[in-house]
Tab-separated table of C-alpha atoms in Angstrom:
chain	number	residue	atom	x	y	z
A	1	MET	CA	136.023	67.754	101.531
A	2	ALA	CA	134.215	68.127	104.826
A	3	ALA	CA	136.167	66.796	107.797
A	4	SER	CA	133.043	65.407	109.457
A	5	THR	CA	130.923	62.489	108.274
A	6	GLU	CA	128.130	60.357	109.661
A	7	HIS	CA	129.872	57.062	108.944
A	8	ASP	CA	133.552	57.711	108.431
A	9	PRO	CA	135.116	55.124	106.052
A	10	LEU	CA	138.576	55.286	107.633
A	11	LEU	CA	137.252	54.689	111.145
A	12	LEU	CA	135.007	51.874	109.943
A	13	LEU	CA	137.897	50.143	108.179
A	14	ARG	CA	140.184	50.532	111.193
A	15	GLN	CA	137.488	49.170	113.504
A	16	SER	CA	136.819	46.195	111.218
A	17	ILE	CA	140.542	45.341	111.273
A	18	SER	CA	140.665	45.625	115.048
A	19	ALA	CA	137.560	43.411	115.381
A	20	ASN	CA	139.056	40.859	112.939
A	21	LYS	CA	135.927	41.133	110.779
A	22	PRO	CA	137.208	42.202	107.345
A	23	ALA	CA	135.200	44.536	105.142
A	24	ILE	CA	133.595	42.876	102.099
A	25	PRO	CA	133.343	44.386	98.570
A	26	VAL	CA	129.787	44.069	97.217
A	27	SER	CA	128.056	45.112	93.987
A	28	ALA	CA	124.869	46.512	95.562
A	29	PRO	CA	124.032	48.869	98.462
A	30	GLU	CA	121.924	46.258	100.293
A	31	PRO	CA	123.378	44.714	103.501
A	32	ALA	CA	122.526	41.235	102.195
A	33	ALA	CA	124.359	41.715	98.888
A	34	PRO	CA	126.867	38.923	98.133
A	35	ALA	CA	130.602	39.499	97.900
A	36	ALA	CA	131.965	40.713	94.551
A	37	PRO	CA	135.436	41.125	92.992
A	38	LEU	CA	136.993	44.478	93.834
A	39	ALA	CA	136.936	45.506	90.153
A	40	GLN	CA	133.134	45.032	90.032
A	41	ALA	CA	132.295	46.254	93.526
A	42	THR	CA	130.300	49.441	94.031
A	43	HIS	CA	130.144	49.363	97.828
A	44	LEU	CA	132.021	48.086	100.867
A	45	ARG	CA	130.121	46.188	103.561
A	46	PHE	CA	131.259	46.174	107.212
A	47	PRO	CA	130.094	43.066	109.134
A	48	HIS	CA	131.369	44.468	112.441
A	49	ALA	CA	128.979	47.442	112.113
A	50	ALA	CA	125.770	45.489	111.538
A	51	ASP	CA	126.551	45.141	107.802
A	52	LEU	CA	126.722	48.891	107.220
A	53	VAL	CA	127.337	49.600	103.495
A	54	ILE	CA	129.216	52.615	102.063
A	55	PRO	CA	130.027	53.539	98.425
A	56	ILE	CA	133.444	52.338	97.330
A	57	ALA	CA	134.040	55.525	95.331
A	58	ALA	CA	133.405	57.790	98.334
A	59	PRO	CA	136.271	60.139	99.260
A	60	THR	CA	138.000	59.736	102.614
A	61	ARG	CA	139.924	62.027	104.958
A	62	PHE	CA	143.228	60.633	103.679
A	63	VAL	CA	144.907	63.515	101.847
A	64	THR	CA	148.002	63.261	99.635
A	65	SER	CA	149.901	65.749	97.545
A	66	ALA	CA	148.168	64.358	94.461
A	67	GLU	CA	144.599	64.054	95.756
A	68	LYS	CA	142.617	65.743	98.520
A	69	GLY	CA	140.400	62.793	99.412
A	70	VAL	CA	141.673	59.354	98.367
A	71	ASN	CA	138.675	57.115	97.633
A	72	VAL	CA	137.601	54.098	99.687
A	73	ARG	CA	138.625	51.594	97.013
A	74	SER	CA	142.216	52.906	96.997
A	75	ILE	CA	142.430	52.793	100.800
A	76	TYR	CA	140.999	49.267	100.932
A	77	PHE	CA	143.304	48.122	98.108
A	78	ALA	CA	146.375	49.532	99.912
A	79	TRP	CA	145.405	47.578	103.041
A	80	LEU	CA	144.897	44.331	101.111
A	81	ASN	CA	148.360	44.765	99.563
A	82	ARG	CA	150.109	45.913	102.721
A	83	GLU	CA	152.669	43.083	102.644
A	84	VAL	CA	153.672	43.164	98.972
A	85	ALA	CA	156.722	44.886	97.525
A	86	ILE	CA	156.344	48.298	95.904
A	87	PRO	CA	156.731	47.096	92.275
A	88	GLU	CA	154.122	44.368	92.840
A	89	TYR	CA	151.767	46.872	94.498
A	90	ASN	CA	152.055	49.222	91.507
A	91	ALA	CA	151.565	46.387	89.020
A	92	SER	CA	148.516	45.094	90.908
A	93	ALA	CA	146.983	48.579	90.909
A	94	ALA	CA	147.459	48.836	87.138
A	95	ARG	CA	145.842	45.418	86.620
A	96	LEU	CA	142.885	46.328	88.817
A	97	ASN	CA	142.341	49.608	86.952
A	98	GLY	CA	142.288	47.640	83.700
A	99	GLU	CA	139.721	45.216	85.128
A	100	ILE	CA	137.543	48.132	86.293
A	101	LYS	CA	137.467	49.547	82.770
A	102	GLU	CA	136.689	46.127	81.267
A	103	ALA	CA	133.802	45.718	83.712
A	104	GLY	CA	132.411	49.102	82.663
A	105	GLY	CA	132.993	50.613	86.081
A	106	SER	CA	134.038	54.150	86.921
A	107	GLY	CA	136.857	55.449	89.055
A	108	GLU	CA	140.268	53.950	89.623
A	109	VAL	CA	142.750	52.923	92.280
A	110	ARG	CA	145.218	55.647	93.205
A	111	ASN	CA	148.812	54.613	93.799
A	112	LEU	CA	150.079	55.818	97.181
A	113	ALA	CA	153.732	56.762	97.640
A	114	PHE	CA	155.618	54.396	99.912
A	115	VAL	CA	155.675	56.788	102.897
A	116	GLU	CA	151.970	57.517	102.472
A	117	ARG	CA	151.146	53.809	102.257
A	118	LEU	CA	153.247	52.951	105.309
A	119	ASP	CA	151.650	55.767	107.305
A	120	LEU	CA	148.160	54.579	106.310
A	121	ILE	CA	148.836	50.912	107.122
A	122	THR	CA	150.401	51.792	110.470
A	123	TRP	CA	147.326	53.845	111.416
A	124	LEU	CA	144.803	51.268	110.197
A	125	GLU	CA	146.396	48.408	112.126
A	126	GLY	CA	146.385	50.518	115.300
A	127	ALA	CA	150.175	50.809	115.673
A	128	SER	CA	149.934	54.610	115.543
A	129	GLU	CA	147.346	57.038	116.897
A	130	GLU	CA	148.214	59.891	114.556
A	131	SER	CA	148.750	60.388	110.844
A	132	GLU	CA	150.116	63.363	108.970
A	133	TYR	CA	147.876	62.501	105.999
A	134	ILE	CA	144.491	62.122	107.762
A	135	THR	CA	142.344	65.225	108.248
A	136	PRO	CA	140.804	65.304	111.761
A	137	LEU	CA	137.053	65.026	112.124
A	138	GLU	CA	135.297	68.365	112.551
A	139	GLY	CA	135.191	69.550	116.151
A	140	GLU	CA	137.579	66.889	117.397
A	141	LYS	CA	140.925	68.497	116.464
A	142	GLY	CA	143.433	65.661	116.196
A	143	GLU	CA	141.461	63.178	118.302
A	144	GLY	CA	138.956	62.216	115.615
A	145	ALA	CA	141.652	60.445	113.609
A	146	LYS	CA	142.380	57.955	116.364
A	147	GLY	CA	139.683	55.560	115.373
A	148	GLY	CA	137.574	55.261	118.503
A	149	VAL	CA	134.040	53.946	118.119
A	150	GLY	CA	132.659	57.035	119.760
A	151	ALA	CA	134.268	59.239	117.102
A	152	LEU	CA	131.405	58.635	114.683
A	153	SER	CA	129.065	61.588	114.815
A	154	GLY	CA	125.605	62.463	113.606
A	155	LYS	CA	122.555	60.205	113.496
A	156	VAL	CA	123.359	56.556	114.104
A	157	ASP	CA	121.603	53.530	112.677
A	158	PRO	CA	119.552	51.758	115.425
A	159	ARG	CA	121.616	48.606	114.973
A	160	LEU	CA	124.801	50.583	115.496
A	161	ALA	CA	123.275	52.366	118.474
A	162	ALA	CA	122.920	49.009	120.221
A	163	ILE	CA	126.632	48.388	119.678
A	164	TYR	CA	127.709	51.878	120.725
A	165	SER	CA	125.635	51.652	123.924
A	166	HIS	CA	128.271	49.296	125.337
A	167	GLU	CA	131.209	51.613	124.715
A	168	ARG	CA	132.974	53.171	127.659
A	169	ARG	CA	132.375	56.910	127.722
A	170	MET	CA	135.564	58.955	128.185
A	171	GLY	CA	135.471	62.396	129.728
A	172	ASP	CA	137.101	65.407	128.130
A	173	ARG	CA	139.887	67.373	129.785
A	174	ASN	CA	137.429	69.751	131.425
A	175	SER	CA	135.489	66.982	133.175
A	176	VAL	CA	138.549	64.893	134.070
A	177	LEU	CA	140.999	67.578	135.167
A	178	ARG	CA	138.852	70.525	136.196
A	179	GLY	CA	135.348	69.311	136.845
A	180	ALA	CA	132.253	70.325	134.932
A	181	LYS	CA	133.023	74.050	134.993
A	182	PRO	CA	135.943	75.139	132.776
A	183	THR	CA	138.537	77.298	134.540
A	184	ASP	CA	140.306	80.238	132.926
A	185	PHE	CA	144.059	79.947	133.457
A	186	SER	CA	145.029	82.792	131.125
A	187	HIS	CA	146.381	84.849	134.054
A	188	VAL	CA	149.061	82.207	134.642
A	189	ARG	CA	150.727	83.094	131.345
A	190	LYS	CA	151.497	86.614	132.589
A	191	LEU	CA	152.957	85.280	135.831
A	192	ALA	CA	155.083	82.693	134.018
A	193	THR	CA	156.573	85.128	131.503
A	194	VAL	CA	159.265	86.192	133.972
A	195	PHE	CA	160.463	82.633	134.502
A	196	VAL	CA	160.255	81.229	130.985
A	197	GLN	CA	163.067	81.977	128.562
A	198	ARG	CA	162.479	82.082	124.845
A	199	LYS	CA	163.335	78.758	123.223
A	200	PRO	CA	166.214	78.758	120.693
A	201	GLN	CA	165.010	78.967	117.143
A	202	HIS	CA	165.246	76.160	114.624
A	203	PRO	CA	167.769	76.958	111.858
A	204	ALA	CA	164.904	77.088	109.351
A	205	SER	CA	163.426	80.161	111.044
A	206	SER	CA	166.711	82.098	110.913
A	207	SER	CA	166.478	82.157	107.130
A	208	LEU	CA	163.521	84.500	107.467
A	209	GLY	CA	165.817	87.152	108.869
A	210	ASP	CA	163.869	87.568	112.137
A	211	PRO	CA	165.542	85.702	115.029
A	212	SER	CA	162.704	86.589	117.370
A	213	ALA	CA	159.978	85.097	115.166
A	214	PRO	CA	158.619	81.683	116.186
A	215	SER	CA	159.606	78.738	114.023
A	216	SER	CA	157.175	78.216	111.157
A	217	ARG	CA	157.508	74.442	111.641
A	218	SER	CA	156.951	74.361	115.416
A	219	ALA	CA	153.259	73.557	115.071
A	220	ALA	CA	153.783	70.925	112.387
A	221	ARG	CA	154.065	67.224	113.052
A	222	ARG	CA	157.656	66.056	112.757
A	223	PRO	CA	157.996	63.612	109.834
A	224	ASP	CA	159.483	60.164	110.422
A	225	PRO	CA	163.202	59.871	109.607
A	226	ILE	CA	164.174	57.302	106.952
A	227	ILE	CA	166.899	54.627	107.008
A	228	LEU	CA	167.910	53.016	103.709
A	229	LEU	CA	169.111	49.406	103.701
A	230	SER	CA	171.233	47.645	101.108
A	231	PRO	CA	169.225	45.425	98.723
A	232	SER	CA	172.325	43.266	98.131
A	233	ALA	CA	171.906	39.540	98.754
A	234	SER	CA	175.249	39.604	100.589
A	235	SER	CA	174.036	42.152	103.136
A	236	LEU	CA	173.929	40.835	106.700
A	237	LEU	CA	170.987	43.121	107.485
A	238	ARG	CA	167.801	43.036	105.402
A	239	LEU	CA	164.135	43.789	106.114
A	240	ALA	CA	163.804	40.195	107.346
A	241	ASN	CA	166.117	40.685	110.333
A	242	ILE	CA	166.729	44.431	110.774
A	243	ARG	CA	163.924	45.007	113.287
A	244	ALA	CA	165.208	42.364	115.728
A	245	PHE	CA	168.704	43.805	115.317
A	246	LEU	CA	167.899	47.500	115.837
A	247	GLU	CA	165.127	47.160	118.436
A	248	GLU	CA	166.262	44.106	120.427
A	249	GLY	CA	170.007	44.068	119.810
A	250	ARG	CA	169.845	40.530	118.405
A	251	PHE	CA	171.369	39.420	115.117
A	252	THR	CA	169.776	36.547	113.182
A	253	PRO	CA	170.539	35.449	109.599
A	254	PRO	CA	168.543	37.420	106.978
A	255	GLU	CA	167.499	34.188	105.246
A	256	GLY	CA	165.242	33.386	108.206
A	257	PRO	CA	161.456	34.086	108.233
A	258	GLY	CA	160.839	37.671	107.167
A	259	THR	CA	158.046	40.167	107.677
A	260	GLY	CA	156.779	39.848	104.105
A	261	ALA	CA	156.764	43.646	103.887
A	262	SER	CA	158.610	45.909	101.460
A	263	MET	CA	159.124	48.453	104.245
A	264	LEU	CA	158.700	48.614	107.988
A	265	HIS	CA	159.294	50.887	110.938
A	266	VAL	CA	161.239	50.664	114.184
A	267	THR	CA	161.137	52.935	117.213
A	268	ARG	CA	163.966	54.200	119.353
A	269	ALA	CA	164.084	56.491	122.385
A	270	MET	CA	166.266	59.509	121.609
A	271	ARG	CA	165.910	61.820	124.573
A	272	ASP	CA	168.274	64.484	123.240
A	273	ILE	CA	165.964	64.864	120.225
A	274	ASP	CA	162.537	64.135	121.744
A	275	PRO	CA	162.392	63.473	125.507
A	276	SER	CA	158.630	62.906	125.502
A	277	ARG	CA	158.205	60.065	122.988
A	278	PRO	CA	160.242	57.545	120.977
A	279	VAL	CA	161.272	58.436	117.435
A	280	ARG	CA	159.739	56.269	114.704
A	281	PHE	CA	162.005	55.367	111.765
A	282	ILE	CA	160.930	54.153	108.323
A	283	LEU	CA	163.157	51.412	106.867
A	284	VAL	CA	163.197	50.617	103.157
A	285	GLU	CA	165.634	48.911	100.785
A	286	GLY	CA	165.450	51.414	97.926
A	287	PRO	CA	164.396	54.980	97.047
A	288	GLU	CA	162.434	54.072	93.915
A	289	GLN	CA	159.247	55.664	95.264
A	290	PHE	CA	160.959	58.694	96.818
A	291	LYS	CA	159.718	62.219	96.286
A	292	PRO	CA	162.534	64.828	96.211
A	293	GLU	CA	161.727	66.076	99.724
A	294	TYR	CA	162.095	62.584	101.216
A	295	TRP	CA	165.874	62.838	100.919
A	296	ASN	CA	165.887	65.473	103.659
A	297	ARG	CA	164.538	62.774	105.991
A	298	VAL	CA	167.234	60.159	105.285
A	299	VAL	CA	169.399	59.797	108.407
A	300	ALA	CA	171.443	56.670	107.593
A	301	VAL	CA	172.361	54.372	104.709
A	302	PHE	CA	173.424	50.768	105.374
A	303	THR	CA	175.882	49.523	102.750
A	304	THR	CA	177.963	46.469	101.890
A	305	GLY	CA	180.525	48.502	99.958
A	306	GLN	CA	178.970	47.930	96.524
A	307	ALA	CA	178.609	51.193	94.600
A	308	TRP	CA	175.727	49.933	92.426
A	309	GLN	CA	173.483	50.321	95.467
A	310	PHE	CA	173.508	54.106	94.915
A	311	LYS	CA	172.671	54.258	91.187
A	312	SER	CA	169.115	55.485	91.904
A	313	TYR	CA	170.085	57.742	94.836
A	314	LYS	CA	170.022	61.525	94.787
A	315	TRP	CA	173.812	61.416	95.143
A	316	THR	CA	175.134	58.527	93.063
A	317	ALA	CA	178.824	59.021	93.912
A	318	PRO	CA	179.533	57.432	97.337
A	319	PRO	CA	181.948	60.151	98.576
A	320	GLU	CA	179.336	62.815	97.788
A	321	LEU	CA	176.501	60.741	99.295
A	322	PHE	CA	178.296	60.319	102.612
A	323	LYS	CA	178.949	64.043	102.875
A	324	HIS	CA	175.176	64.400	103.319
A	325	VAL	CA	174.115	61.117	104.946
A	326	LEU	CA	175.662	58.897	107.612
A	327	GLY	CA	176.858	55.535	106.270
A	328	VAL	CA	176.770	52.247	108.208
A	329	TYR	CA	178.754	49.129	107.297
A	330	VAL	CA	178.160	45.896	109.250
A	331	GLY	CA	180.403	42.907	108.548
A	332	TRP	CA	181.625	39.732	110.260
A	333	ARG	CA	183.994	40.106	113.210
A	334	GLY	CA	187.520	39.266	112.100
A	335	ASP	CA	186.946	40.109	108.424
A	336	LYS	CA	188.702	43.037	106.780
A	337	VAL	CA	186.555	46.076	105.998
A	338	PRO	CA	186.299	46.400	102.175
A	339	ASP	CA	188.705	48.891	100.634
A	340	THR	CA	185.786	50.646	98.939
A	341	VAL	CA	184.197	51.435	102.302
A	342	VAL	CA	187.483	52.691	103.713
A	343	GLY	CA	187.975	54.883	100.649
A	344	TRP	CA	184.561	56.508	100.977
A	345	GLY	CA	185.590	58.533	104.006
A	346	HIS	CA	185.202	58.806	107.750
A	347	ARG	CA	181.444	59.425	107.575
A	348	ILE	CA	180.828	55.674	107.500
A	349	VAL	CA	180.452	53.817	110.791
A	350	THR	CA	182.064	50.383	110.496
A	351	CYS	CA	180.825	47.625	112.827
A	352	ALA	CA	181.303	43.878	113.133
A	353	VAL	CA	179.103	41.125	114.564
A	354	ASP	CA	180.071	37.604	115.592
A	355	ARG	CA	179.676	34.965	112.914
A	356	TRP	CA	176.443	33.014	113.080
A	357	ARG	CA	176.882	29.414	114.090
A	358	GLU	CA	174.281	26.770	114.872
A	359	GLY	CA	173.210	27.295	118.476
A	360	SER	CA	174.780	30.754	118.706
A	361	GLY	CA	171.372	32.397	118.721
A	362	VAL	CA	170.464	31.162	122.190
A	363	GLU	CA	170.077	33.590	125.073
A	364	GLY	CA	173.404	35.041	126.185
A	365	ALA	CA	175.414	33.627	123.257
A	366	ARG	CA	175.319	36.892	121.280
A	367	PHE	CA	175.833	39.408	124.052
A	368	ARG	CA	178.055	41.625	121.879
A	369	ASP	CA	175.270	42.309	119.362
A	370	LYS	CA	173.679	44.859	121.702
A	371	GLU	CA	176.982	46.708	122.032
A	372	VAL	CA	177.208	47.003	118.240
A	373	VAL	CA	173.605	48.222	117.959
A	374	GLU	CA	174.093	50.855	120.670
A	375	GLY	CA	177.101	52.182	118.766
A	376	ILE	CA	175.057	52.474	115.560
A	377	TRP	CA	172.185	54.285	117.286
A	378	LYS	CA	174.610	56.630	119.054
A	379	ALA	CA	176.103	57.637	115.703
A	380	ILE	CA	172.657	58.086	114.096
A	381	GLU	CA	171.403	60.239	116.980
A	382	ALA	CA	174.502	62.442	116.930
A	383	ASN	CA	174.151	62.902	113.171
A	384	MET	CA	170.442	63.757	113.506
A	385	ARG	CA	171.158	66.407	116.141
A	386	ALA	CA	173.833	67.923	113.936
A	387	LYS	CA	171.449	68.030	110.963
A	388	GLY	CA	168.720	69.845	112.896
A	389	TRP	CA	166.298	67.130	114.036
A	390	ARG	CA	164.280	68.373	117.006
A	391	LYS	CA	161.186	67.378	118.960
A	392	ASP	CA	158.889	69.257	116.602
A	393	ALA	CA	160.992	69.836	113.499
A	394	ALA	CA	163.104	68.138	110.856
A	395	PRO	CA	165.836	69.625	108.643
A	396	VAL	CA	164.658	71.346	105.490
A	397	ARG	CA	167.873	70.397	103.702
A	398	ILE	CA	170.726	67.972	104.387
């Protein structure tokens, strides 16, 4: 599909979310059309953009391995179901497709893989400015995917023009850094050659047999590493409390208020891997929606010592699993580490946190939590470096 469009559906949806004016499914192309159930809708109306209406079956710039341009209905449906678990999301999609057929409509909702859905939701809510699945708008390289109002190109509806007239115009790098006249700095490359040493090659490039060839992955966006949590009810760390633990160094009971999500992400500065930006990690409790290549991105597995956790893993035998992936066990301070964990080998980091007591969550009462978290991150970072994670590349096999 063309990477440029007059009214880009992805940008419109992201802007409507930012403006807190949700898009509305309608059954007619008129701006005054009333709301309709998603199964009967033919268009999507955007109140934030002067009630602009776009077809719900239109393709978008969101590209997956299964489809080049995921349609608007599928994108909108994924956003509506952003906080539901993966099985419920899949079941809801199947129900909606059945309702579409019953209503005599055409098209269907495409199921997105869990990494694709997380990447989409993160971009739509504005938590990320880049996406490996969104094709940039024509002529804007990677910047068109960032969702700015000024990114819409072509002829603009007069009502939208009134809105866009209030946007702040940003200069490009020529006008900001060099003035109106572009400057040719190509001669600097020749002068710098003497001082710049060739960067060491990523292990993936050595397999080509040419150590002097540039890495084939150097220009690609590094995928997000994945951390798997234990789905066991006895686990001290679940999706409900893992973010506060890993990002803030603060343990709270998992039965407290959760995020309502089936997956989430945390960020961590890892300067030995990427000195310029924090690394974003995807956290999920199971690999049910994994594609085979996702296993190369798994950097840690949290476990309680129960082998049933691994029945759907690529490596179902714990000793074999922990030859490939770092294990993390977190228990109560003073309790004995389970014999199963000890028997699975030295590739499992064992940690202990203070028992939770009423009032122990106040400031300063859990000062040792941060020490435990730093130890976990140190082990994960060392394992990632050993596996080949770099600023612009991930391992092709673990």
